[in-house]
Coordinates of C-alpha atoms (C1' of nucleotides) in Angstrom, one line a residue:
Chain M
X24 CA -26.7 -120.0 26.5
X25 CA -27.4 -117.9 29.5
X26 CA -29.0 -114.6 29.5
X27 CA -28.1 -111.3 31.0
X28 CA -29.2 -111.0 34.6
X29 CA -30.6 -107.8 36.0
X30 CA -29.6 -106.3 39.3
X31 CA -31.7 -108.0 41.9
X32 CA -31.9 -104.8 43.9
X33 CA -33.7 -102.8 41.2
X34 CA -37.1 -104.6 41.7
X35 CA -37.6 -103.7 45.3
X36 CA -36.1 -100.3 44.5
X37 CA -38.9 -99.7 41.9
X38 CA -41.5 -100.8 44.4
X39 CA -40.1 -98.3 46.9
X40 CA -40.1 -95.5 44.3
X41 CA -43.7 -96.4 43.4
X42 CA -44.8 -96.5 47.0
X43 CA -43.2 -93.1 47.6
X44 CA -44.8 -91.5 44.6
X45 CA -48.1 -92.9 45.6
X46 CA -47.8 -91.6 49.2
X47 CA -46.4 -88.2 48.3
X48 CA -48.1 -87.3 45.1
X49 CA -51.2 -89.4 45.0
X50 CA -52.4 -92.0 42.6
X51 CA -52.0 -89.7 39.6
X52 CA -48.2 -89.9 40.0
X53 CA -48.2 -93.7 39.5
X54 CA -47.1 -93.7 35.8
X55 CA -44.5 -95.7 34.1
X56 CA -42.8 -92.5 32.8
X57 CA -42.6 -90.9 36.3
X58 CA -41.3 -94.1 37.8
X59 CA -38.7 -94.4 35.0
X60 CA -37.7 -90.8 35.6
X61 CA -37.2 -91.3 39.3
X62 CA -35.2 -94.5 38.6
X63 CA -33.1 -92.9 35.9
X64 CA -34.2 -95.5 33.3
X65 CA -36.8 -96.0 30.7
X66 CA -40.4 -97.0 30.9
X67 CA -39.4 -100.6 29.9
X68 CA -38.1 -101.4 33.4
X69 CA -41.7 -101.6 34.6
X70 CA -42.4 -104.2 31.9
X71 CA -39.3 -106.2 32.3
X72 CA -39.7 -106.5 36.1
X73 CA -43.4 -106.6 36.6
X74 CA -44.9 -107.2 33.2
X75 CA -46.8 -104.0 33.2
X76 CA -48.3 -101.4 35.4
X77 CA -50.9 -103.8 36.9
X78 CA -48.1 -106.2 37.9
X79 CA -46.4 -103.4 39.8
X80 CA -49.7 -102.5 41.5
X81 CA -50.1 -106.1 42.6
X82 CA -46.7 -106.0 44.0
X83 CA -47.6 -102.9 45.9
X84 CA -50.7 -104.6 47.3
X85 CA -48.5 -107.3 48.6
X86 CA -46.3 -104.7 50.2
X87 CA -49.4 -103.1 51.7
X88 CA -50.5 -106.4 53.2
X89 CA -47.0 -107.0 54.5
X90 CA -47.0 -103.7 56.3
X91 CA -50.4 -104.4 57.8
X92 CA -49.2 -107.9 58.9
X93 CA -46.1 -106.3 60.5
X94 CA -48.2 -103.8 62.4
X95 CA -50.7 -106.5 63.6
X96 CA -47.9 -108.9 64.8
X97 CA -46.5 -106.1 66.9
X98 CA -49.4 -106.5 69.2
X99 CA -48.2 -108.7 72.1
X100 CA -50.4 -111.3 73.7
X101 CA -51.4 -110.6 77.3
X102 CA -53.7 -112.2 79.8
X103 CA -56.4 -109.9 78.6
X104 CA -57.3 -111.2 75.2
X105 CA -60.1 -108.7 74.7
X106 CA -57.6 -105.8 75.2
X107 CA -55.3 -107.6 72.7
X108 CA -58.2 -107.7 70.2
X109 CA -59.0 -104.1 70.7
X110 CA -55.4 -103.2 70.2
X111 CA -55.4 -105.2 66.9
X112 CA -58.3 -103.1 65.8
X113 CA -56.4 -99.9 66.6
X114 CA -53.3 -101.3 64.8
X115 CA -55.4 -102.0 61.7
X116 CA -56.7 -98.4 61.7
X117 CA -53.3 -96.8 62.4
X118 CA -51.8 -98.8 59.5
X119 CA -54.5 -97.6 57.2
X120 CA -54.1 -93.9 58.3
X121 CA -50.3 -94.2 57.9
X122 CA -50.7 -95.5 54.3
X123 CA -54.0 -94.1 53.0
X124 CA -53.3 -94.3 49.3
X125 CA -51.9 -97.8 49.6
X126 CA -54.8 -98.9 51.6
X127 CA -57.2 -97.5 48.9
X128 CA -55.3 -99.5 46.3
X129 CA -55.5 -102.6 48.4
X130 CA -59.2 -102.6 48.8
X131 CA -60.8 -100.2 46.4
X132 CA -58.4 -100.3 43.5
X133 CA -59.6 -103.4 41.8
X134 CA -62.8 -102.0 40.5
X135 CA -62.0 -98.5 39.5
X136 CA -58.8 -99.0 37.5
X137 CA -58.2 -102.0 35.4
X138 CA -56.2 -103.8 38.1
X139 CA -57.6 -107.2 38.8
X140 CA -56.3 -109.0 41.9
X141 CA -55.7 -112.6 41.5
X142 CA -57.0 -115.3 43.8
X143 CA -53.5 -115.6 45.3
X144 CA -53.5 -111.9 46.2
X145 CA -56.8 -112.3 47.9
X146 CA -55.5 -115.3 49.8
X147 CA -52.6 -113.1 50.9
X148 CA -55.2 -110.6 52.2
X149 CA -57.0 -113.4 54.1
X150 CA -53.9 -114.5 55.8
X151 CA -54.0 -111.1 57.5
X152 CA -57.0 -112.3 59.4
X153 CA -54.8 -115.1 61.0
X154 CA -53.6 -112.8 63.8
X155 CA -57.2 -111.7 64.5
X156 CA -58.5 -115.3 64.4
X157 CA -55.8 -116.4 66.8
X158 CA -56.7 -113.7 69.2
X159 CA -60.4 -114.4 68.8
X160 CA -59.7 -118.0 69.8
X161 CA -58.1 -116.9 73.0
X162 CA -61.0 -114.7 73.7
X163 CA -63.3 -117.7 73.2
X164 CA -61.3 -120.1 75.4
X165 CA -61.0 -117.5 78.1
X166 CA -64.7 -117.4 78.4
X167 CA -65.0 -113.7 77.7
X168 CA -66.7 -114.4 74.4
X169 CA -69.8 -116.4 73.9
X170 CA -68.9 -119.9 72.5
X171 CA -68.8 -119.7 68.7
X172 CA -66.5 -119.8 65.7
X173 CA -63.3 -117.9 66.0
X174 CA -63.0 -117.2 62.3
X175 CA -66.5 -115.8 62.1
X176 CA -65.8 -113.6 65.1
X177 CA -62.6 -112.4 63.6
X178 CA -64.5 -111.7 60.4
X179 CA -66.9 -109.4 62.2
X180 CA -64.0 -107.6 63.8
X181 CA -62.4 -107.1 60.4
X182 CA -65.5 -105.9 58.6
X183 CA -66.5 -103.4 61.2
X184 CA -63.0 -101.8 61.6
X185 CA -62.5 -101.9 57.9
X186 CA -65.8 -100.1 57.3
X187 CA -65.0 -97.5 59.9
X188 CA -61.6 -96.8 58.5
X189 CA -62.9 -96.7 54.9
X190 CA -65.5 -94.1 55.8
X191 CA -63.0 -92.2 57.9
X192 CA -60.6 -92.0 55.0
X193 CA -63.4 -90.9 52.7
X194 CA -64.5 -88.1 55.0
X195 CA -67.9 -89.6 55.7
X196 CA -67.8 -89.5 59.4
X197 CA -70.6 -87.4 60.8
X198 CA -69.7 -84.4 63.0
X199 CA -69.7 -83.8 65.9
X200 CA -68.4 -87.4 66.4
X201 CA -64.7 -87.6 65.7
X202 CA -63.1 -90.7 64.6
X203 CA -61.6 -91.6 68.0
X204 CA -65.0 -91.5 69.6
X205 CA -66.3 -93.8 66.9
X206 CA -63.4 -96.2 67.3
X207 CA -64.0 -96.5 71.1
X208 CA -67.7 -97.1 70.6
X209 CA -67.1 -99.6 67.7
X210 CA -64.6 -101.6 69.7
X211 CA -66.7 -101.9 72.8
X212 CA -69.7 -102.7 70.7
X213 CA -67.8 -105.5 68.9
X214 CA -66.7 -107.1 72.1
X215 CA -70.2 -106.9 73.5
X216 CA -71.7 -108.4 70.3
X217 CA -69.2 -111.3 70.7
X218 CA -70.5 -112.0 74.1
X219 CA -68.3 -110.0 76.5
X220 CA -69.8 -108.1 79.4
X221 CA -70.3 -104.4 78.7
X222 CA -68.3 -103.2 81.6
X223 CA -65.5 -105.7 81.1
X224 CA -65.3 -104.8 77.4
X225 CA -65.1 -101.1 78.2
X226 CA -62.3 -101.7 80.7
X227 CA -60.4 -103.8 78.2
X228 CA -60.8 -101.3 75.4
X229 CA -59.6 -98.6 77.7
X230 CA -56.7 -100.8 78.7
X231 CA -55.8 -101.3 75.0
X232 CA -55.5 -97.5 74.7
X233 CA -52.7 -97.5 77.3
X234 CA -50.8 -100.0 75.2
X235 CA -51.0 -97.8 72.1
X236 CA -47.2 -97.5 72.1
X237 CA -46.8 -101.1 71.1
X238 CA -48.1 -100.3 67.6
X239 CA -47.3 -96.7 67.0
X240 CA -43.6 -97.2 66.5
X241 CA -43.8 -100.4 64.5
Chain J
X14 CA -78.5 -60.6 24.5
X15 CA -79.7 -64.0 25.5
X16 CA -77.9 -67.2 24.9
X17 CA -78.9 -70.4 23.2
X18 CA -80.4 -72.9 25.7
X19 CA -79.6 -76.5 25.5
X20 CA -82.1 -79.3 25.8
X21 CA -82.7 -79.8 29.5
X22 CA -83.1 -83.5 28.9
X23 CA -79.6 -84.1 27.6
X24 CA -77.9 -83.8 31.0
X25 CA -79.8 -86.7 32.7
X26 CA -79.5 -88.6 29.5
X27 CA -75.7 -88.3 29.7
X28 CA -75.8 -89.5 33.3
X29 CA -77.9 -92.4 32.3
X30 CA -75.5 -93.3 29.5
X31 CA -72.5 -93.0 31.8
X32 CA -74.2 -95.1 34.4
X33 CA -75.0 -97.8 31.9
X34 CA -71.5 -97.8 30.5
X35 CA -70.1 -98.1 34.0
X36 CA -72.4 -100.9 34.9
X37 CA -72.1 -103.0 31.7
X38 CA -68.5 -102.4 30.7
X39 CA -66.8 -101.4 33.9
X40 CA -64.9 -98.2 34.8
X41 CA -62.6 -98.4 31.7
X42 CA -65.6 -97.6 29.5
X43 CA -66.1 -94.2 31.3
X44 CA -64.4 -92.1 28.6
X45 CA -65.6 -88.8 27.1
X46 CA -65.3 -90.3 23.6
X47 CA -67.3 -93.4 24.4
X48 CA -70.0 -91.3 26.1
X49 CA -70.1 -89.0 23.1
X50 CA -70.4 -91.9 20.7
X51 CA -73.3 -93.3 22.7
X52 CA -75.0 -89.9 22.8
X53 CA -74.3 -89.3 19.1
X54 CA -72.4 -86.1 19.9
X55 CA -68.9 -84.9 20.5
X56 CA -66.7 -85.0 23.5
X57 CA -67.5 -81.4 24.2
X58 CA -70.9 -82.3 25.6
X59 CA -69.3 -83.6 28.8
X60 CA -67.5 -80.3 29.3
X61 CA -70.5 -78.0 28.5
X62 CA -72.7 -79.9 30.9
X63 CA -70.4 -81.0 33.6
X64 CA -67.2 -79.1 33.2
X65 CA -65.2 -82.2 32.7
X66 CA -65.0 -85.8 33.5
X67 CA -64.8 -85.3 37.3
X68 CA -67.9 -83.3 37.2
X69 CA -69.8 -86.1 35.5
X70 CA -68.4 -88.5 38.1
X71 CA -69.6 -86.3 40.9
X72 CA -73.1 -86.3 39.3
X73 CA -73.0 -90.1 39.2
X74 CA -72.1 -90.2 42.9
X75 CA -75.2 -88.1 43.5
X76 CA -77.1 -90.5 41.4
X77 CA -75.7 -93.4 43.4
X78 CA -76.7 -91.9 46.7
X79 CA -80.1 -91.2 45.3
X80 CA -80.6 -94.8 44.4
X81 CA -79.3 -95.9 47.9
X82 CA -81.7 -93.4 49.5
X83 CA -84.6 -94.7 47.4
X84 CA -83.8 -98.3 48.4
X85 CA -83.6 -97.4 52.1
X86 CA -86.8 -95.4 52.1
X87 CA -88.6 -98.5 50.7
X88 CA -88.3 -100.1 54.1
X89 CA -91.5 -99.6 55.9
X90 CA -91.7 -98.9 59.6
X91 CA -93.4 -101.6 61.7
X92 CA -93.8 -102.3 65.4
X93 CA -90.5 -104.2 65.4
X94 CA -88.0 -101.4 64.9
X95 CA -85.1 -103.9 65.2
X96 CA -86.4 -105.9 62.3
X97 CA -86.7 -102.6 60.4
X98 CA -83.1 -101.8 61.2
X99 CA -82.0 -105.2 60.0
X100 CA -84.0 -104.7 56.8
X101 CA -82.2 -101.4 56.3
X102 CA -78.9 -103.2 56.5
X103 CA -80.1 -105.7 53.9
X104 CA -81.3 -102.9 51.7
X105 CA -77.9 -101.2 51.9
X106 CA -76.2 -104.4 50.8
X107 CA -78.6 -105.2 48.1
X108 CA -78.2 -101.7 46.6
X109 CA -74.5 -102.1 46.6
X110 CA -74.6 -105.5 45.0
X111 CA -77.0 -104.2 42.4
X112 CA -74.7 -101.3 41.5
X113 CA -71.2 -102.5 42.3
X114 CA -69.2 -100.2 40.1
X115 CA -71.2 -97.2 41.1
X116 CA -70.8 -98.2 44.8
X117 CA -67.0 -98.4 44.2
X118 CA -67.0 -94.9 42.7
X119 CA -69.0 -93.5 45.6
X120 CA -66.7 -94.7 48.3
X121 CA -63.4 -95.7 46.8
X122 CA -63.2 -93.5 43.7
X123 CA -61.9 -90.4 45.4
X124 CA -58.4 -91.6 46.1
X125 CA -57.5 -93.7 43.1
X126 CA -58.6 -91.5 40.3
X127 CA -58.3 -87.7 40.4
X128 CA -61.9 -87.3 41.4
X129 CA -62.2 -85.2 44.6
X130 CA -65.6 -85.1 46.3
X131 CA -66.6 -81.8 47.6
X132 CA -67.9 -81.2 51.1
X133 CA -71.4 -80.9 49.7
X134 CA -71.1 -84.3 48.1
X135 CA -70.1 -85.8 51.4
X136 CA -73.0 -84.1 53.1
X137 CA -75.3 -85.8 50.6
X138 CA -73.7 -89.1 51.7
X139 CA -74.4 -88.3 55.3
X140 CA -78.0 -87.6 54.6
X141 CA -78.2 -91.3 53.7
X142 CA -77.8 -92.0 57.4
X143 CA -80.9 -90.1 58.2
X144 CA -83.2 -93.1 57.6
X145 CA -80.9 -95.3 59.8
X146 CA -80.8 -92.7 62.6
X147 CA -84.5 -92.4 62.6
X148 CA -84.9 -96.1 62.9
X149 CA -82.2 -96.2 65.6
X150 CA -84.3 -93.6 67.5
X151 CA -87.3 -95.9 67.4
X152 CA -85.1 -98.8 68.6
X153 CA -84.0 -96.7 71.5
X154 CA -87.4 -95.4 72.6
X155 CA -88.9 -98.8 72.3
X156 CA -86.4 -100.0 75.0
X157 CA -84.9 -102.7 72.7
X158 CA -81.6 -100.8 72.6
X159 CA -79.6 -99.6 75.5
X160 CA -80.1 -95.8 76.1
X161 CA -77.6 -93.9 74.0
X162 CA -77.2 -91.6 71.0
X163 CA -79.2 -92.6 68.0
X164 CA -76.7 -91.1 65.5
X165 CA -73.8 -93.0 67.1
X166 CA -75.8 -96.2 66.9
X167 CA -76.7 -95.5 63.3
X168 CA -73.1 -94.9 62.6
X169 CA -72.0 -98.3 63.9
X170 CA -74.7 -99.9 61.8
X171 CA -73.4 -98.1 58.7
X172 CA -69.7 -98.8 59.2
X173 CA -70.2 -102.5 59.9
X174 CA -72.5 -103.1 56.9
X175 CA -70.4 -100.9 54.7
X176 CA -67.3 -102.8 55.7
X177 CA -68.9 -106.2 55.1
X178 CA -70.2 -105.1 51.7
X179 CA -66.9 -103.6 50.7
X180 CA -65.0 -106.8 51.5
X181 CA -67.7 -108.9 49.8
X182 CA -67.4 -106.9 46.6
X183 CA -63.6 -107.2 46.8
X184 CA -63.8 -111.0 47.1
X185 CA -62.1 -111.0 50.6
X186 CA -64.7 -113.0 52.4
X187 CA -63.3 -116.1 53.8
X188 CA -64.5 -119.5 52.8
X189 CA -66.4 -121.5 53.8
X190 CA -68.5 -118.7 55.1
X191 CA -70.6 -117.2 52.4
X192 CA -71.8 -113.7 52.4
X193 CA -75.3 -114.5 53.6
X194 CA -74.1 -116.2 56.7
X195 CA -71.9 -113.2 57.5
X196 CA -74.7 -110.8 57.0
X197 CA -76.9 -112.7 59.4
X198 CA -74.2 -112.9 62.0
X199 CA -73.3 -109.3 61.5
X200 CA -76.8 -108.0 61.9
X201 CA -77.5 -110.0 65.0
X202 CA -74.2 -108.9 66.5
X203 CA -75.0 -105.3 65.8
X204 CA -78.3 -105.4 67.5
X205 CA -76.8 -107.2 70.5
X206 CA -74.0 -104.6 70.7
X207 CA -76.6 -101.9 70.7
X208 CA -78.2 -103.5 73.7
X209 CA -80.9 -105.8 72.4
X210 CA -81.4 -109.3 73.8
X211 CA -79.7 -112.0 71.8
X212 CA -82.8 -114.1 71.2
X213 CA -84.9 -111.1 70.4
X214 CA -82.3 -109.8 68.0
X215 CA -82.1 -113.2 66.3
X216 CA -85.9 -113.3 65.9
X217 CA -86.0 -109.8 64.5
X218 CA -83.3 -110.4 62.1
X219 CA -85.0 -113.6 60.9
X220 CA -88.2 -111.6 60.6
X221 CA -86.5 -109.0 58.4
X222 CA -85.6 -111.8 56.1
X223 CA -89.3 -112.5 55.4
X224 CA -89.8 -108.9 54.4
X225 CA -87.0 -109.0 51.8
X226 CA -89.6 -108.4 49.1
X227 CA -90.0 -104.8 50.3
X228 CA -86.6 -103.9 49.1
X229 CA -85.9 -106.3 46.2
X230 CA -88.2 -104.8 43.8
X231 CA -87.5 -101.1 44.6
Chain C
dG4 C1' -13.5 -116.6 22.7
dT5 C1' -18.0 -117.8 21.0
dT6 C1' -22.8 -117.7 21.4
dA7 C1' -27.3 -117.4 23.0
dA8 C1' -30.5 -114.8 25.7
dT9 C1' -32.1 -111.2 28.1
dA10 C1' -32.1 -105.9 30.0
dG11 C1' -32.9 -101.8 28.7
dA12 C1' -33.3 -97.5 25.2
dT13 C1' -35.9 -95.5 21.5
dA14 C1' -39.7 -94.8 18.9
dT15 C1' -44.3 -95.6 17.9
dC16 C1' -49.3 -96.8 18.4
dG17 C1' -53.7 -96.1 20.3
dC18 C1' -55.9 -94.3 23.9
dT19 C1' -57.2 -90.8 27.4
dG20 C1' -58.8 -85.9 29.3
dT21 C1' -58.6 -81.3 28.0
dT22 C1' -58.6 -77.0 25.3
dA23 C1' -58.5 -73.6 21.3
dT24 C1' -61.0 -72.4 17.4
dG25 C1' -64.9 -71.7 14.6
dC26 C1' -69.6 -72.1 13.3
dA27 C1' -74.4 -72.5 13.8
dA28 C1' -78.5 -71.9 16.6
dC29 C1' -81.3 -69.6 19.7
dA30 C1' -83.3 -65.7 22.8
dA31 C1' -83.8 -61.0 23.5
dT32 C1' -84.1 -56.5 21.7
dG33 C1' -85.2 -52.7 18.3
Chain Y
dC21 C1' -89.0 -59.2 11.1
dA22 C1' -84.1 -58.2 11.4
dT23 C1' -80.2 -57.7 14.3
dT24 C1' -77.2 -59.0 17.7
dG25 C1' -75.1 -61.0 21.5
dT26 C1' -74.5 -65.3 23.7
dT27 C1' -74.0 -69.9 24.0
dG28 C1' -74.0 -75.2 22.4
dC29 C1' -71.6 -78.1 20.0
dA30 C1' -68.2 -80.0 16.3
dT31 C1' -63.6 -80.3 14.7
dA32 C1' -59.0 -80.5 15.4
dA33 C1' -55.1 -80.4 18.1
dC34 C1' -52.1 -81.1 22.4
dA35 C1' -50.1 -83.4 26.3
dG36 C1' -50.0 -87.4 28.7
dC37 C1' -50.9 -92.3 29.5
dG38 C1' -50.0 -97.7 29.1
dA39 C1' -48.3 -100.9 25.9
dT40 C1' -45.5 -102.8 22.2
dA41 C1' -42.1 -103.6 18.4
dT42 C1' -37.5 -103.1 17.3
dC43 C1' -32.9 -102.7 18.2
dT44 C1' -28.5 -102.5 20.8
dA45 C1' -25.5 -104.1 24.2
dT46 C1' -24.4 -106.6 28.0
dT47 C1' -23.8 -110.9 30.4
dA48 C1' -23.6 -115.8 31.7
dA49 C1' -22.7 -120.4 30.0
dC50 C1' -20.1 -123.4 27.1

DNA sequence: GTTAATAGATATCGCTGTTATGCAACAATG
DNA sequence: CATTGTTGCATAACAGCGATATCTATTAAC
């Protein structure tokens, strides 16, 4: 009447193995046979637990967004919401640089391989913007930002930082400008475009740099 | 003493076939056997002409950047450099939407598959920014933009629009904001962050929308 | 203890990129 | 024009991939 139950610890263990293979040996190493070899089992484990390779990839995308969310929530709210926002941008970038392959799968993997993200997965991705939108709301109510829609502001922050990080990971940044310089300029520019004063934005961005320890350890 | 020469027209023909397969049937259709079947030849053609699948992909990346460059150069210079800049942004996005799979290979294909772009390929990508930097220079000399470095300004334009397009193609844009609304907001924000007046930027961005015909046919 | 249902192993299929082999076609040379 | 060296391309094969069918054995419920 009742079936055999599998070890509930094997599923996250498989995700861990897959994440490690992806981080250490690149996307080529993400094969059912290699994962099975690392887990001392057969290729069937991937199918019984995730229904296939794409299911495992989707689980890894969830894991990637969880790491991003964790990094973003490590930014504490202070009385300088613009500095908080700048630190959120830095946290986003640091998370991407810490998990480059995972980041590539999260945002660029849907079209190249056969992996199609479901609408629920995308919704998970959009939840990530919650932290940013909340901070944007504080920036708006504090009067630092021009009156407007918090979600739209958060969106602009996301797209700009995401684009910068994507090009940085792809090696498309133009010498002699290093990534750090571009990040500073991008952050200040974003705050100004949202309505903040130039000098105040520069100071807040500089202040966020002093709080880099909040997000580096997380 | 002298070898047999192949038809010089077969190489671009293969690139065309590959680009068509990619656009119509997605990345999965990019296989040596499928290409060979379309070209009425064997899988060896890919190796004799490109040295392998990655070589063909690199050639397609070059093709993708060529199309982007062609679209960007179709933007004519007027006495409103900010409107020209906004139209460059629209051209960038329209090119990406017209060639979504190719765009994905150009910027997201290096990490997921085994295709590694050489430094020369990346340099080709950076040349794309030449049009934008030129336009940024005109925005700076006209006094619309705050004094600064044209390349850095062009960089911020690129990263922001690239990020927006990437998220749009990935389906990560947040309802109820459609992509067009985000584009308008992003463009105006970019001009303001570069130093332009808010109202003047809004007018120039709106003016660029009336010139959309310059880039849609190209 | 019996039984039903599932986890996992094995083998296989169809597909992929890649390579070794062989042949045919061309360009240069005499 | 004949020879010859070089190369393009076809055929077949190999290693690897994801996916599946089949089978065994384990486990939870009765």
